[in-house]
């Protein structure tokens, strides 16, 4: 998960205080907003590059990568909604801790963290794939 803001090692999810969980979740939201912009750039790059492709195999490669980036964009939007809902739950817990199911919330937090880590991994892989296709085609053009 390199550079993804996840919880500190140990039993942080089970024992971390609400304010710390809130700050971590706000970082996730900030990361997602960055990734949303990054994905917009990648889609723009893919669209522009698509116009210059000559080889049929490269067309297929860029199409597949473009579909993956589009899926990442949808996943990002869904995660942003989930993080906003999670922040709302945290606000309610901080305001009235006795009225909330702490175990269910902490399970939700752990699941969201896993989904965030998987999302970040996918975006990085798809960015790498897009750059690899573009780089290969540019190198072939030079020959």
PDB file of C-alpha atoms in Angstrom:
ATOM      1  CA  UNK A   1       0.000   0.000   0.000  1.00  0.00           C
ATOM      2  CA  UNK A   2       3.031   2.277  -0.256  1.00  0.00           C
ATOM      3  CA  UNK A   3       2.145   5.926   0.338  1.00  0.00           C
ATOM      4  CA  UNK A   4      -1.519   5.086   0.940  1.00  0.00           C
ATOM      5  CA  UNK A   5      -2.551   6.569   4.263  1.00  0.00           C
ATOM      6  CA  UNK A   6      -3.631   3.586   6.228  1.00  0.00           C
ATOM      7  CA  UNK A   7      -3.860   3.094   9.928  1.00  0.00           C
ATOM      8  CA  UNK A   8      -0.839   2.747  12.152  1.00  0.00           C
ATOM      9  CA  UNK A   9       0.304  -0.807  12.818  1.00  0.00           C
ATOM     10  CA  UNK A  10      -1.274  -2.808  15.593  1.00  0.00           C
ATOM     11  CA  UNK A  11      -4.812  -2.646  16.906  1.00  0.00           C
ATOM     12  CA  UNK A  12      -5.549   0.929  15.817  1.00  0.00           C
ATOM     13  CA  UNK A  13      -8.967   0.118  14.319  1.00  0.00           C
ATOM     14  CA  UNK A  14     -10.064  -1.685  17.476  1.00  0.00           C
ATOM     15  CA  UNK A  15      -8.661   0.846  19.964  1.00  0.00           C
ATOM     16  CA  UNK A  16      -7.986   4.120  18.127  1.00  0.00           C
ATOM     17  CA  UNK A  17      -9.951   7.086  19.387  1.00  0.00           C
ATOM     18  CA  UNK A  18     -12.702   8.624  17.289  1.00  0.00           C
ATOM     19  CA  UNK A  19     -10.857  11.841  16.512  1.00  0.00           C
ATOM     20  CA  UNK A  20      -7.850   9.908  15.147  1.00  0.00           C
ATOM     21  CA  UNK A  21     -10.134   7.775  12.986  1.00  0.00           C
ATOM     22  CA  UNK A  22     -11.831  10.944  11.755  1.00  0.00           C
ATOM     23  CA  UNK A  23      -8.496  12.548  10.771  1.00  0.00           C
ATOM     24  CA  UNK A  24      -7.435   9.363   8.967  1.00  0.00           C
ATOM     25  CA  UNK A  25     -10.749   9.255   7.100  1.00  0.00           C
ATOM     26  CA  UNK A  26     -10.361  12.909   6.089  1.00  0.00           C
ATOM     27  CA  UNK A  27      -6.951  11.997   4.656  1.00  0.00           C
ATOM     28  CA  UNK A  28      -8.638   9.242   2.648  1.00  0.00           C
ATOM     29  CA  UNK A  29     -11.077  11.768   1.248  1.00  0.00           C
ATOM     30  CA  UNK A  30      -8.224  14.083   0.303  1.00  0.00           C
ATOM     31  CA  UNK A  31      -6.422  11.183  -1.379  1.00  0.00           C
ATOM     32  CA  UNK A  32      -9.562  10.258  -3.307  1.00  0.00           C
ATOM     33  CA  UNK A  33     -10.009  13.830  -4.529  1.00  0.00           C
ATOM     34  CA  UNK A  34      -6.413  13.750  -5.757  1.00  0.00           C
ATOM     35  CA  UNK A  35      -7.006  10.405  -7.493  1.00  0.00           C
ATOM     36  CA  UNK A  36     -10.169  11.754  -9.102  1.00  0.00           C
ATOM     37  CA  UNK A  37      -8.096  14.536 -10.702  1.00  0.00           C
ATOM     38  CA  UNK A  38      -5.353  12.069 -11.603  1.00  0.00           C
ATOM     39  CA  UNK A  39      -7.878   9.787 -13.312  1.00  0.00           C
ATOM     40  CA  UNK A  40      -9.288  12.745 -15.222  1.00  0.00           C
ATOM     41  CA  UNK A  41      -5.787  13.476 -16.497  1.00  0.00           C
ATOM     42  CA  UNK A  42      -5.244   9.816 -17.435  1.00  0.00           C
ATOM     43  CA  UNK A  43      -8.549   9.716 -19.351  1.00  0.00           C
ATOM     44  CA  UNK A  44      -7.537  12.909 -21.164  1.00  0.00           C
ATOM     45  CA  UNK A  45      -4.131  11.425 -22.005  1.00  0.00           C
ATOM     46  CA  UNK A  46      -5.757   8.230 -23.248  1.00  0.00           C
ATOM     47  CA  UNK A  47      -8.225  10.182 -25.412  1.00  0.00           C
ATOM     48  CA  UNK A  48      -5.468  12.332 -26.943  1.00  0.00           C
ATOM     49  CA  UNK A  49      -3.150   9.397 -27.471  1.00  0.00           C
ATOM     50  CA  UNK A  50      -5.933   7.332 -29.089  1.00  0.00           C
ATOM     51  CA  UNK A  51      -5.932   9.767 -32.026  1.00  0.00           C
ATOM     52  CA  UNK A  52      -2.267   9.070 -32.792  1.00  0.00           C
ATOM     53  CA  UNK A  53      -2.216   5.282 -32.581  1.00  0.00           C
ATOM     54  CA  UNK A  54      -1.186   3.479 -35.743  1.00  0.00           C
ATOM     55  CA  UNK A  55      -0.926  -0.213 -34.826  1.00  0.00           C
ATOM     56  CA  UNK A  56      -4.093  -2.273 -34.300  1.00  0.00           C
ATOM     57  CA  UNK A  57      -2.575  -4.066 -31.290  1.00  0.00           C
ATOM     58  CA  UNK A  58      -1.877  -0.713 -29.629  1.00  0.00           C
ATOM     59  CA  UNK A  59      -5.462   0.341 -30.270  1.00  0.00           C
ATOM     60  CA  UNK A  60      -6.682  -2.726 -28.408  1.00  0.00           C
ATOM     61  CA  UNK A  61      -4.212  -2.171 -25.560  1.00  0.00           C
ATOM     62  CA  UNK A  62      -5.203   1.471 -25.125  1.00  0.00           C
ATOM     63  CA  UNK A  63      -8.897   0.532 -25.282  1.00  0.00           C
ATOM     64  CA  UNK A  64      -8.455  -2.040 -22.479  1.00  0.00           C
ATOM     65  CA  UNK A  65      -6.472   0.386 -20.340  1.00  0.00           C
ATOM     66  CA  UNK A  66      -9.083   3.087 -20.999  1.00  0.00           C
ATOM     67  CA  UNK A  67     -11.859   0.769 -19.801  1.00  0.00           C
ATOM     68  CA  UNK A  68      -9.878   0.030 -16.630  1.00  0.00           C
ATOM     69  CA  UNK A  69      -9.337   3.746 -15.997  1.00  0.00           C
ATOM     70  CA  UNK A  70     -13.053   4.365 -16.509  1.00  0.00           C
ATOM     71  CA  UNK A  71     -13.826   1.641 -13.942  1.00  0.00           C
ATOM     72  CA  UNK A  72     -11.336   3.256 -11.545  1.00  0.00           C
ATOM     73  CA  UNK A  73     -13.182   6.551 -12.012  1.00  0.00           C
ATOM     74  CA  UNK A  74     -16.505   4.937 -11.082  1.00  0.00           C
ATOM     75  CA  UNK A  75     -14.856   3.199  -8.116  1.00  0.00           C
ATOM     76  CA  UNK A  76     -13.404   6.532  -6.987  1.00  0.00           C
ATOM     77  CA  UNK A  77     -16.826   8.184  -7.058  1.00  0.00           C
ATOM     78  CA  UNK A  78     -18.333   5.314  -5.053  1.00  0.00           C
ATOM     79  CA  UNK A  79     -15.509   5.419  -2.517  1.00  0.00           C
ATOM     80  CA  UNK A  80     -15.928   9.179  -2.123  1.00  0.00           C
ATOM     81  CA  UNK A  81     -19.606   8.626  -1.304  1.00  0.00           C
ATOM     82  CA  UNK A  82     -18.733   5.883   1.178  1.00  0.00           C
ATOM     83  CA  UNK A  83     -16.042   8.024   2.826  1.00  0.00           C
ATOM     84  CA  UNK A  84     -18.490  10.937   3.162  1.00  0.00           C
ATOM     85  CA  UNK A  85     -21.024   8.590   4.774  1.00  0.00           C
ATOM     86  CA  UNK A  86     -18.298   7.226   7.036  1.00  0.00           C
ATOM     87  CA  UNK A  87     -17.293  10.748   8.091  1.00  0.00           C
ATOM     88  CA  UNK A  88     -20.933  11.440   8.910  1.00  0.00           C
ATOM     89  CA  UNK A  89     -21.077   8.279  11.041  1.00  0.00           C
ATOM     90  CA  UNK A  90     -17.904   9.371  12.815  1.00  0.00           C
ATOM     91  CA  UNK A  91     -19.363  12.806  13.509  1.00  0.00           C
ATOM     92  CA  UNK A  92     -22.427  11.174  15.041  1.00  0.00           C
ATOM     93  CA  UNK A  93     -20.295   8.884  17.187  1.00  0.00           C
ATOM     94  CA  UNK A  94     -18.110  11.758  18.385  1.00  0.00           C
ATOM     95  CA  UNK A  95     -21.234  13.756  19.249  1.00  0.00           C
ATOM     96  CA  UNK A  96     -23.048  10.900  20.956  1.00  0.00           C
ATOM     97  CA  UNK A  97     -20.793   7.872  21.530  1.00  0.00           C
ATOM     98  CA  UNK A  98     -23.271   5.885  23.634  1.00  0.00           C
ATOM     99  CA  UNK A  99     -25.900   5.703  20.886  1.00  0.00           C
ATOM    100  CA  UNK A 100     -23.684   3.997  18.296  1.00  0.00           C
ATOM    101  CA  UNK A 101     -22.679   0.410  17.595  1.00  0.00           C
ATOM    102  CA  UNK A 102     -18.929   0.724  18.000  1.00  0.00           C
ATOM    103  CA  UNK A 103     -18.119  -2.791  16.725  1.00  0.00           C
ATOM    104  CA  UNK A 104     -20.130  -2.339  13.509  1.00  0.00           C
ATOM    105  CA  UNK A 105     -18.505   1.030  12.871  1.00  0.00           C
ATOM    106  CA  UNK A 106     -14.991  -0.314  13.360  1.00  0.00           C
ATOM    107  CA  UNK A 107     -15.764  -3.195  10.980  1.00  0.00           C
ATOM    108  CA  UNK A 108     -17.024  -0.668   8.427  1.00  0.00           C
ATOM    109  CA  UNK A 109     -13.813   1.316   8.879  1.00  0.00           C
ATOM    110  CA  UNK A 110     -11.628  -1.766   8.311  1.00  0.00           C
ATOM    111  CA  UNK A 111     -13.589  -2.713   5.175  1.00  0.00           C
ATOM    112  CA  UNK A 112     -13.332   0.807   3.806  1.00  0.00           C
ATOM    113  CA  UNK A 113      -9.593   0.803   4.434  1.00  0.00           C
ATOM    114  CA  UNK A 114      -9.211  -2.476   2.517  1.00  0.00           C
ATOM    115  CA  UNK A 115     -11.277  -1.125  -0.394  1.00  0.00           C
ATOM    116  CA  UNK A 116      -9.202   2.071  -0.451  1.00  0.00           C
ATOM    117  CA  UNK A 117      -5.964   0.079  -0.558  1.00  0.00           C
ATOM    118  CA  UNK A 118      -7.272  -2.072  -3.422  1.00  0.00           C
ATOM    119  CA  UNK A 119      -8.423   1.031  -5.312  1.00  0.00           C
ATOM    120  CA  UNK A 120      -5.025   2.715  -4.960  1.00  0.00           C
ATOM    121  CA  UNK A 121      -3.300  -0.464  -6.148  1.00  0.00           C
ATOM    122  CA  UNK A 122      -5.576  -0.641  -9.219  1.00  0.00           C
ATOM    123  CA  UNK A 123      -5.113   3.024 -10.142  1.00  0.00           C
ATOM    124  CA  UNK A 124      -1.348   2.736  -9.921  1.00  0.00           C
ATOM    125  CA  UNK A 125      -1.333  -0.409 -12.042  1.00  0.00           C
ATOM    126  CA  UNK A 126      -3.582   1.136 -14.695  1.00  0.00           C
ATOM    127  CA  UNK A 127      -1.479   4.311 -14.783  1.00  0.00           C
ATOM    128  CA  UNK A 128       1.616   2.160 -15.256  1.00  0.00           C
ATOM    129  CA  UNK A 129      -0.100   0.186 -18.056  1.00  0.00           C
ATOM    130  CA  UNK A 130      -1.179   3.377 -19.849  1.00  0.00           C
ATOM    131  CA  UNK A 131       2.300   4.876 -19.669  1.00  0.00           C
ATOM    132  CA  UNK A 132       3.822   1.613 -20.869  1.00  0.00           C
ATOM    133  CA  UNK A 133       1.557   1.516 -23.958  1.00  0.00           C
ATOM    134  CA  UNK A 134       2.278   5.165 -24.746  1.00  0.00           C
ATOM    135  CA  UNK A 135       6.004   4.742 -24.172  1.00  0.00           C
ATOM    136  CA  UNK A 136       6.168   1.647 -26.386  1.00  0.00           C
ATOM    137  CA  UNK A 137       4.339   3.351 -29.237  1.00  0.00           C
ATOM    138  CA  UNK A 138       6.501   6.485 -28.972  1.00  0.00           C
ATOM    139  CA  UNK A 139       9.656   4.331 -29.037  1.00  0.00           C
ATOM    140  CA  UNK A 140       8.351   2.433 -32.098  1.00  0.00           C
ATOM    141  CA  UNK A 141       7.683   5.743 -33.843  1.00  0.00           C
ATOM    142  CA  UNK A 142      11.318   6.762 -33.350  1.00  0.00           C
ATOM    143  CA  UNK A 143      12.659   3.618 -35.072  1.00  0.00           C
TER     144      UNK A 143
END
